[in-house]
Coordinates of C-alpha atoms in Angstrom, one line a residue:
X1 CA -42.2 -19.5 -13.3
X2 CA -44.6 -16.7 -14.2
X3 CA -42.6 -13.2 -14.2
X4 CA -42.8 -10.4 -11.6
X5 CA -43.4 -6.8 -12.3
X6 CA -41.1 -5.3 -9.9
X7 CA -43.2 -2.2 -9.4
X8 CA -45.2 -4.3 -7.9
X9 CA -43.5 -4.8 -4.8
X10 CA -43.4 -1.6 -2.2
X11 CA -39.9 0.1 -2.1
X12 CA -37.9 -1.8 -4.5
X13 CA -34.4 0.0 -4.4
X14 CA -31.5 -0.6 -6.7
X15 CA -27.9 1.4 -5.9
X16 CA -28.2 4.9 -6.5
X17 CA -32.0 5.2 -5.8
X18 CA -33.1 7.4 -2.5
X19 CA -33.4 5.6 0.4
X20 CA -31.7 2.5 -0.2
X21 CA -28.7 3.2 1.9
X22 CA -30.8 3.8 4.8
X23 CA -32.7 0.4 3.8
X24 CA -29.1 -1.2 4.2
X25 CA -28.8 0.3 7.6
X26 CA -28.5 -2.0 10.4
X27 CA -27.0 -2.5 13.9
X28 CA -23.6 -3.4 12.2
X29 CA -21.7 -1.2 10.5
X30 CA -18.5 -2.9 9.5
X31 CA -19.1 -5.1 6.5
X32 CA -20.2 -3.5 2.9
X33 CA -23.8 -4.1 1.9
X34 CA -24.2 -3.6 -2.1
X35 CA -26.9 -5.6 -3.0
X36 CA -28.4 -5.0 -6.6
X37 CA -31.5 -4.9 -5.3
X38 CA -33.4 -4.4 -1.8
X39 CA -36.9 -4.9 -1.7
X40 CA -38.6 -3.6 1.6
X41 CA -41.6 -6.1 2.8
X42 CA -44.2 -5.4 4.8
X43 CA -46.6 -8.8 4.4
X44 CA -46.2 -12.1 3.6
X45 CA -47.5 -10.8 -0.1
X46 CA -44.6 -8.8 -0.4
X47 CA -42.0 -11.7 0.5
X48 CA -43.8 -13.6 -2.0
X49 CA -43.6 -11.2 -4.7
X50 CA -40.2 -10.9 -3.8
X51 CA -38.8 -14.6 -4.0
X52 CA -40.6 -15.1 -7.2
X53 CA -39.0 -12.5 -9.1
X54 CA -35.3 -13.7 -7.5
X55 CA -36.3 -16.9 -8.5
X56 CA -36.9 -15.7 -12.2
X57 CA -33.9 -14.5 -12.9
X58 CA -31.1 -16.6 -10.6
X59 CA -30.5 -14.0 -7.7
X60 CA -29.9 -15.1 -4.9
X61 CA -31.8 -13.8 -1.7
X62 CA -30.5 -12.4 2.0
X63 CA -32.7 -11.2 4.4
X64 CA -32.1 -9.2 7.1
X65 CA -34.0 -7.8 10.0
X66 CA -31.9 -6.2 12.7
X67 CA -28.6 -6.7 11.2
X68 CA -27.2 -8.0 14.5
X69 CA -25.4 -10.7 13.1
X70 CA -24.2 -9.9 9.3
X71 CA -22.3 -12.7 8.3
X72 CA -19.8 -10.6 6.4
X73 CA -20.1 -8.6 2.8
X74 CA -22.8 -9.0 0.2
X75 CA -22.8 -7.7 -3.1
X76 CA -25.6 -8.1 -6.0
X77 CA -28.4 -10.1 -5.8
X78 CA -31.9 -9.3 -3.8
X79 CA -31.7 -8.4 0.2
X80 CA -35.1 -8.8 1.6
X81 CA -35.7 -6.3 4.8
X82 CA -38.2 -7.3 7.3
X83 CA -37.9 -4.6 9.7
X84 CA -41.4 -3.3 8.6
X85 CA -43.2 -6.5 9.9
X86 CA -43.4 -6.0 13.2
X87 CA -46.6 -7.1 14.9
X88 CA -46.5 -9.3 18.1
X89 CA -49.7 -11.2 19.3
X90 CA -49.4 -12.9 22.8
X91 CA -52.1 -15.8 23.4
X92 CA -51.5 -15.8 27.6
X93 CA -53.8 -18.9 27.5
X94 CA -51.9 -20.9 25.4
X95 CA -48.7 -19.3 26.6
X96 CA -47.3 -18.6 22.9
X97 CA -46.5 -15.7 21.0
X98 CA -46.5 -15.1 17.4
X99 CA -44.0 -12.8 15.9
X100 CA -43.2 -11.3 12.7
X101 CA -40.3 -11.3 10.7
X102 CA -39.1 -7.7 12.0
X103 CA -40.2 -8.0 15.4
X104 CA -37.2 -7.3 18.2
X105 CA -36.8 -9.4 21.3
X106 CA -37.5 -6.0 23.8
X107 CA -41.0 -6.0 22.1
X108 CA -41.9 -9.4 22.6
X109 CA -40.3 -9.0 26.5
X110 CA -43.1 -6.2 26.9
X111 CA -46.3 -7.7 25.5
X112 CA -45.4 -11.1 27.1
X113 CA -44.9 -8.9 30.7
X114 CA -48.5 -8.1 32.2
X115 CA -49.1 -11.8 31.4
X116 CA -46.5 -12.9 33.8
X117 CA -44.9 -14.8 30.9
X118 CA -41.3 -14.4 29.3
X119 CA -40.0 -14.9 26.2
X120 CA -36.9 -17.0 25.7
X121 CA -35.2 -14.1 24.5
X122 CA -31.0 -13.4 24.2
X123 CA -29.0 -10.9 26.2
X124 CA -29.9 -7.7 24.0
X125 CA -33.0 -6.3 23.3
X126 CA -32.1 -5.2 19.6
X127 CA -31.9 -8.5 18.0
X128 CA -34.3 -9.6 15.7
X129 CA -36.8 -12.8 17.7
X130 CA -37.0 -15.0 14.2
X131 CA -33.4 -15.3 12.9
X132 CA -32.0 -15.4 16.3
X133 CA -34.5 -18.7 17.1
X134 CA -33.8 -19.9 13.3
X135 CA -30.1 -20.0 14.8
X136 CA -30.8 -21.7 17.6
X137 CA -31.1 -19.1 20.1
X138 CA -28.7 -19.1 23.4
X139 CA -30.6 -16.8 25.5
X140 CA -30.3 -15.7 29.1
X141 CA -32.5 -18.7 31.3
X142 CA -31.1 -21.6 28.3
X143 CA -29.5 -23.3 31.0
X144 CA -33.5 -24.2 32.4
X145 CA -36.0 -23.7 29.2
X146 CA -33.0 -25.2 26.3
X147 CA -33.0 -23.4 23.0
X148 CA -35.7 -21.0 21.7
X149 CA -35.7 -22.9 18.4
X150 CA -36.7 -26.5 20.6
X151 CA -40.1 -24.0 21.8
X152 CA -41.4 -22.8 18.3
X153 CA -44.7 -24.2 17.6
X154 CA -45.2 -23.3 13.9
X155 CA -43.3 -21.3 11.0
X156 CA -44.6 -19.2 8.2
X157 CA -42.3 -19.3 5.7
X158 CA -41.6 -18.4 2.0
X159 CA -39.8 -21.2 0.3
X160 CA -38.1 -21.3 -2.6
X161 CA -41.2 -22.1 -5.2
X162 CA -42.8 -18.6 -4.4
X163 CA -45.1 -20.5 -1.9
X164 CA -46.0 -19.3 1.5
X165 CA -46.1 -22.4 4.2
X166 CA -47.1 -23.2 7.5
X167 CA -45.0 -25.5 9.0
X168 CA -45.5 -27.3 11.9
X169 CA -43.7 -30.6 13.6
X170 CA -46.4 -32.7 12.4
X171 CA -47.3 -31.3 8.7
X172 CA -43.8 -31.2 7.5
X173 CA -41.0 -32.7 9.9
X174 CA -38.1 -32.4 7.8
X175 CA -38.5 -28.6 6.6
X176 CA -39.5 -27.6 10.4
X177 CA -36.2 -29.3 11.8
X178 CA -34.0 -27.8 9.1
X179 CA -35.8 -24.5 9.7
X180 CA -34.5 -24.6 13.0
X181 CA -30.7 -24.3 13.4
X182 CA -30.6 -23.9 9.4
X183 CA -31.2 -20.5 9.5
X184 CA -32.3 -18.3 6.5
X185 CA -31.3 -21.4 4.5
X186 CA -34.4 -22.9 3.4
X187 CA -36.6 -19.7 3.0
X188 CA -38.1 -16.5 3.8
X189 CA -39.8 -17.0 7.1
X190 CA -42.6 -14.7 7.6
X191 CA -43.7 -15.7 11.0
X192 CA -43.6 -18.2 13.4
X193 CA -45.2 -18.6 16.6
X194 CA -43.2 -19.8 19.7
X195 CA -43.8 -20.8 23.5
X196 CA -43.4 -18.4 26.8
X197 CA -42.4 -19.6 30.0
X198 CA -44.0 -18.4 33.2
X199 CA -41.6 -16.3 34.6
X200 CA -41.8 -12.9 36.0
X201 CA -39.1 -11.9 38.1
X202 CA -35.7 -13.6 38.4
X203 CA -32.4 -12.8 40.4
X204 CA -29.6 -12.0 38.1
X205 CA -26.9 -9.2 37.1
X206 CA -23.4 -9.6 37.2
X207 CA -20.5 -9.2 39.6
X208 CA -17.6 -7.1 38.0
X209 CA -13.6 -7.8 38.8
X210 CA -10.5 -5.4 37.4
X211 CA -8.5 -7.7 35.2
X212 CA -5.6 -5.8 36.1
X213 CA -5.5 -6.5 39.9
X214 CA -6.7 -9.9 40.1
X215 CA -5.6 -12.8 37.3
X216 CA -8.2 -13.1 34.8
X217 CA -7.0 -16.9 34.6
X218 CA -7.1 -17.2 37.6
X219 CA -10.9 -15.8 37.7
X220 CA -11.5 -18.4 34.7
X221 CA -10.3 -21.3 36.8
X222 CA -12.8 -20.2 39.7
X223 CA -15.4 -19.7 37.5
X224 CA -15.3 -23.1 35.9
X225 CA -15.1 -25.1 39.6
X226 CA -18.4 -22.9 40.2
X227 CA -20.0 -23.9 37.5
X228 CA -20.0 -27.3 38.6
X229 CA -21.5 -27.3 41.3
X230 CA -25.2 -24.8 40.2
X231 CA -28.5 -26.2 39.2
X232 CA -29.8 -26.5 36.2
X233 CA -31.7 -23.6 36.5
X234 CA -28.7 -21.0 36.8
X235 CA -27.5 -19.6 33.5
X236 CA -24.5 -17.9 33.7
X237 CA -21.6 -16.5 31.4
X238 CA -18.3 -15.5 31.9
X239 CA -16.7 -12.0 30.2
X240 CA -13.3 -10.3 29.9
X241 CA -13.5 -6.9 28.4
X242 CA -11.1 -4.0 28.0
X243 CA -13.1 -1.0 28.0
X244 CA -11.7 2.4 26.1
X245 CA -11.1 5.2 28.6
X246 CA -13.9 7.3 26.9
X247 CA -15.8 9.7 29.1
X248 CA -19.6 8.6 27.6
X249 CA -18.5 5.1 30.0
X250 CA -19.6 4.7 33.7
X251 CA -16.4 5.6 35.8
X252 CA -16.0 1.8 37.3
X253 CA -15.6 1.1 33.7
X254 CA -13.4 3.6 32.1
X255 CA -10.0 2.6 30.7
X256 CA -10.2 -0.9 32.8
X257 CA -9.8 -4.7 31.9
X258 CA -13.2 -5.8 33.3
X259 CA -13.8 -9.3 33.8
X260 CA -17.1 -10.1 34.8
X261 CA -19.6 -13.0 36.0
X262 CA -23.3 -12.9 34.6
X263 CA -25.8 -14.7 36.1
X264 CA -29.9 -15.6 35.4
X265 CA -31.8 -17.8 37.6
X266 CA -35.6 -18.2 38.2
X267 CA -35.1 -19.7 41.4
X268 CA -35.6 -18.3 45.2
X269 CA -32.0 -19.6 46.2
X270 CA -30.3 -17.5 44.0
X271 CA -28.4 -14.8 46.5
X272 CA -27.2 -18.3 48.5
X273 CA -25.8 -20.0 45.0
X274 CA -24.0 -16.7 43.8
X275 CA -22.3 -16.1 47.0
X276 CA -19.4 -17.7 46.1
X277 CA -18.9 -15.4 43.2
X278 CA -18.0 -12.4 45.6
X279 CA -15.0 -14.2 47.0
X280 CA -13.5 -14.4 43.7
X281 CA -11.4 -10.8 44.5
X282 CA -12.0 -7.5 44.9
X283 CA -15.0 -6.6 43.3
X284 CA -15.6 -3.3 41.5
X285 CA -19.1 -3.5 40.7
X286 CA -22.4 -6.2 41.9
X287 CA -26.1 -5.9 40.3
X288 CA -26.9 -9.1 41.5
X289 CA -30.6 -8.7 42.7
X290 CA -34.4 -10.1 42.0
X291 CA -35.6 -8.0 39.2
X292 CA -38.7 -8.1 37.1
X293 CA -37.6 -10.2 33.5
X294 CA -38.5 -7.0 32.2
X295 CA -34.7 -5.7 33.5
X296 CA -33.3 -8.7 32.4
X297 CA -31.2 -6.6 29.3
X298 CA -29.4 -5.5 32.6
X299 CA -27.7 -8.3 33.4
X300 CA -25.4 -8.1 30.3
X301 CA -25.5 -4.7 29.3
X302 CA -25.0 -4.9 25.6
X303 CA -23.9 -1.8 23.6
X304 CA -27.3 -0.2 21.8
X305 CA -25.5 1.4 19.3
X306 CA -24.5 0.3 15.6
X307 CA -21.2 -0.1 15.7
X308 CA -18.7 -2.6 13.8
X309 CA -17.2 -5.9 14.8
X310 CA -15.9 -9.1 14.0
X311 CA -16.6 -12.2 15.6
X312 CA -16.5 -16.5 16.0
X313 CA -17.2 -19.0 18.5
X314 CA -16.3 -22.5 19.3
X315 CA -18.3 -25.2 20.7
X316 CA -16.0 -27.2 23.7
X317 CA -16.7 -30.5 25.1
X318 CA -15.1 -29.6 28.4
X319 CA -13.7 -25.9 29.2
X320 CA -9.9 -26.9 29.5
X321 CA -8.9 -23.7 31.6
X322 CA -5.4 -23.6 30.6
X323 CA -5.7 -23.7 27.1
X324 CA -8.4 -20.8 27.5
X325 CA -6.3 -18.8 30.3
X326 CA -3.7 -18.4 27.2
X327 CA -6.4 -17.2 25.1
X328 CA -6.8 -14.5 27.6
X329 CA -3.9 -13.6 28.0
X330 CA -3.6 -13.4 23.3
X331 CA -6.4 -11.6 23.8
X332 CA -6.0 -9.2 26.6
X333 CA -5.8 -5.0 26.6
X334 CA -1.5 -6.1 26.7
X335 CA -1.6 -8.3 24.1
X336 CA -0.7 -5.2 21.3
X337 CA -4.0 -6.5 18.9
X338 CA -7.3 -4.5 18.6
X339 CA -10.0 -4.4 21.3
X340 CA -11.2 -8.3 21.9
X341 CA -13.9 -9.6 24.0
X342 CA -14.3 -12.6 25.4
X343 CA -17.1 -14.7 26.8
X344 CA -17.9 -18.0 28.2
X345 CA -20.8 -19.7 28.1
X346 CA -21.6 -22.4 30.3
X347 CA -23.8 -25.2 28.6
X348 CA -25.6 -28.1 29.2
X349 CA -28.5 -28.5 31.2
X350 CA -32.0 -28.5 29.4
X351 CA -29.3 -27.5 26.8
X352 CA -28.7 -30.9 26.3
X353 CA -31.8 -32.8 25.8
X354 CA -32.6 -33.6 22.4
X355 CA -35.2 -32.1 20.3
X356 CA -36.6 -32.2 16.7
X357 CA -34.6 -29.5 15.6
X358 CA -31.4 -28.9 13.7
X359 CA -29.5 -27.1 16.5
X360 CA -25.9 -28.8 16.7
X361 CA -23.6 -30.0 19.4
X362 CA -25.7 -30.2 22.2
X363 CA -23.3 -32.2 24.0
X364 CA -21.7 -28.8 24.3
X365 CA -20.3 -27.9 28.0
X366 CA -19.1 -24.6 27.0
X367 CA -19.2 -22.0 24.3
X368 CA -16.4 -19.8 24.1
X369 CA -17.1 -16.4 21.9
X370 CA -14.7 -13.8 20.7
X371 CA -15.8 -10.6 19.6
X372 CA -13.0 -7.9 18.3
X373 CA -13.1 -4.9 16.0
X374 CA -11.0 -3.8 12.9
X375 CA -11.0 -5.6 9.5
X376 CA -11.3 -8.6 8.7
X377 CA -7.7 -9.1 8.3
X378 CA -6.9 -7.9 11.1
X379 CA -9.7 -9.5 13.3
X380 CA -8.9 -13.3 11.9
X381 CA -5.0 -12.3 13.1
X382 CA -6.2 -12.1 16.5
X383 CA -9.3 -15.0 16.7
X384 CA -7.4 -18.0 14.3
X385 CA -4.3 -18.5 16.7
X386 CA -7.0 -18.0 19.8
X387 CA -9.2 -20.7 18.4
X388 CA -6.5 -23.0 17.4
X389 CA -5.3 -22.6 20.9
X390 CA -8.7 -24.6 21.8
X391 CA -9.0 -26.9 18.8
X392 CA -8.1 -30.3 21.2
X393 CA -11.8 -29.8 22.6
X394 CA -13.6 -28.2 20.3
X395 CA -17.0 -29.4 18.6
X396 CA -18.0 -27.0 16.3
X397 CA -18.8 -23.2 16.1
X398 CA -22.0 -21.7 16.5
X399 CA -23.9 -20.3 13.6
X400 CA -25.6 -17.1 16.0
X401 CA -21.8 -16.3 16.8
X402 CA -20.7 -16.3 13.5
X403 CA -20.2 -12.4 13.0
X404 CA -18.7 -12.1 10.0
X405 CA -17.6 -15.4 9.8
X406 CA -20.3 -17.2 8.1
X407 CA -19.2 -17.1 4.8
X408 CA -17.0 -20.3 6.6
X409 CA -19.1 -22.9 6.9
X410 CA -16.9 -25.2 8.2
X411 CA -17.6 -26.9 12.1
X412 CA -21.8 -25.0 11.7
X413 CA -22.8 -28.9 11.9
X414 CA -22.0 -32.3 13.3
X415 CA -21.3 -34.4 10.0
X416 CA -24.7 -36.3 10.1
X417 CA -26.8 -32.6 10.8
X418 CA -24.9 -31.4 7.8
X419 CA -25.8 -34.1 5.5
X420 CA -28.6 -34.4 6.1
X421 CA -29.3 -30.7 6.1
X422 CA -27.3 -30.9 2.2
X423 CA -30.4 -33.1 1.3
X424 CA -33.1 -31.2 2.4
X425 CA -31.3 -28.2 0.7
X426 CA -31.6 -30.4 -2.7
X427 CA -34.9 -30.8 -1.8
X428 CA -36.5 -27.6 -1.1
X429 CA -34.1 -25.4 -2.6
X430 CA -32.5 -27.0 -5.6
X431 CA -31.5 -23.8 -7.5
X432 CA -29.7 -22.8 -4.5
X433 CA -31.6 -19.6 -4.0
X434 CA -31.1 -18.8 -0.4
X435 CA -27.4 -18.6 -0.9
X436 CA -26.3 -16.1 2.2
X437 CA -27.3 -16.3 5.6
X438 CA -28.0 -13.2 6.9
X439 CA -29.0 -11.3 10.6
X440 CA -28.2 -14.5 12.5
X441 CA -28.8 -12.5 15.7
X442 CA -27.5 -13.4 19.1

């Protein structure tokens, strides 16, 4: 492979050089970043450039956009940053977008806006669009519209040759499905343009208990005989949070054990199906209302502000309340262990339906996420005995929810999705190039 003059590609820092700790910057903060070179790109050129001079000497390549979803420490080798490629192009016609490698979900919310048209976008504006769909992508109406990953039309993407591809379902099946749910495994993508849905209001928000006077369990168990009996259409999640009694917190926050109820739905029978959820117990705080899917980063709230954590999930075949109850209670603000957050997902739905992607366990009824700070240490103290706890009914784990954990690749993939996934890796990357998965945002 012909040699790369590294001055040739904008911003190429090495340790030491100014500006390459603010390259590394990212949304989180808790895992060391020491790569032995970062190479800022800002085209498709510039990726190029980038994977062919990796590819001359053996490095190994990360990218990373956001830095959401950091999979854990890095050091040497080439980290490409993509925050620079940002432009978002919304064809209302067609109903697609196509979004660079950079580009956030809150920007692709706002173009897609005075179309009438919504992105299927996660709970938090920050996260980078591309290696959250390359994930899979659980986002806020997935109960109705399925995965982002099953609504991406094409990907432009930088493979491990130094070649810059289209991909589509019909010019080159196997790459697109391993693109999809593979994440950053296969190459550099660039691009990819993706389907909107015509939504442009919705009723949603979340209905807030205190954990301390009413029985999170006991909130759980509610939660989960609710679920059964919503449409398809309602996406909703389940949280248990102990918030720090810091004064930069809302006062209906401060210092309690908040366990919440989140809720999206598209629908016009949405106040009548939530009802229920205000006779759980007392309830502190209720947002539920029809908003413009522009205020849809209301409904969960998410933190804005880097910060570290630690995180895994687990992929269940059937929520079995008890064993998860006890995870609460491991897990709780009494348990002695650092901060931990939990959150439910309820599954299935359009979820469910098969599609031509890698995207695992979609026989998944719920996904159960726990987020906690600290080091690793003592973060896998608190999450392996909670996780264990639901081993009897768990599937798998969820590559997006892998914060700091996907350096483990055990449970990412169904045996046959793996295998198969191993072959196309031989295939397309054969010198292992894309060795670290990185910004797998949620």
């Amino acid at each position: 492979m012909t040699s790369v003059d590294s001055t040739a590609i904008p911003r190429f820092l090495r340790p030491g050089d100014l500006g390459y700790d603010d390259e590394l910057a990212g949304f989180q903060t808790g895992f060391a970043r020491r790569p032995a070179v970062v190479c800022a790109a800002g085209t498709a050129e510039d990726v190029i450039a980038v994977v062919r001079y990796a590819a001359d000497r053996d490095l190994p390549i990360g990218v990373q956009a956001t830095g959401h979803g950091l999979p854990g420490d890095f050091e040497g080798g080439v980290l490409v940053t993509t925050k620079r490629m940002d432009r978002v192009t919304v064809d209302a016609e067609a109903r697609t977008v196509r979004v660079q490698a950079g580009v956030r979900w809150g920007q692709v919310v706002a173009a897609a806006e005075p179309y009438g048209l919504a992105p299927l976008n996660g709970s938090a504006p920050g996260v980078g669009a591309v290696s959250y769909t390359l994930g899979g992508g659980l986002g806020i109406l997935a109960r109705e519209f399925g995965y982002a990953a099953d609504h991406v039309r094409s990907l432009d993407v930088v493979t491990a040759d130094g070649r810059l591809r289209q991909v589509t379902r019909e010019s080159d099946p196997d790459l697109y499905w391993a693109l999809l749910g593979g994440g950053h495994n296969f190459g550099v993508v660039t691009e990819l343009e993706i389907g909107l849905v015509p939504v442009r209001t919705l009723y949603g928000g979340s209905v807030a208990f205190d954990g301390r006077q009413t029985d999170p369990a006991v909130l759980l168990r509610v939660y989960e005989e609710w679920t059964r009996t919503v449409p398809d259409g309602l996406t909703s999640s389940f949280a248990a949070v102990p918030y720090p009694d810091l004064p930069a917190l809302p006062p209906h926050l401060r210092g309690r054990y908040v366990v919440s109820v989140r809720v999206a739905h598209t629908g016009t029978d949405g106040e009548r199906i939530t009802a229920p959820l205000r006779e759980f117990g007392p309830v502190i705080a209720d947002s539920l209302r029809e908003m413009p899917y522009a205020e849809s980063h209301t409904i969960h709230s998410d933190p804005d502000f880097p910060h570290a954590y630690y995180g895994d999930s687990a992929m269940l075949s059937e929520l079995d309340v008890d064993r998860a109850a006890e995870v609460l209670a491991r897990t709780g603000p009494d348990a002695g262990g650092p901060m931990c957050v939990v959150q439910v997902n309820h599954l299935g739905g359009a979820l469910a339906r098969p599609a031509p992607n890698s995207v695992p366990y979609r026989e998944g009824r719920f996904l159960v996420r726990l987020l906690t700070v600290g080091d690793r240490q003592q973060a896998r103290a608190v999450l392996d005995p909670a996780f264990a706890l639901l081993a009897p009914v768990t599937l798998g784990r969820a590559l997006n929810f892998a914060f700091g954990a996907g350096d483990r690749t055990e449970g990412l993939y169904d045996d046959g999705t793996r295998k198969r996934l191993a072959g196309l890796k031989a295939r397309y990357d054969p010198a292992n190039l894309f060795r670290r998965t990185y910004d797998v945002s949620a």
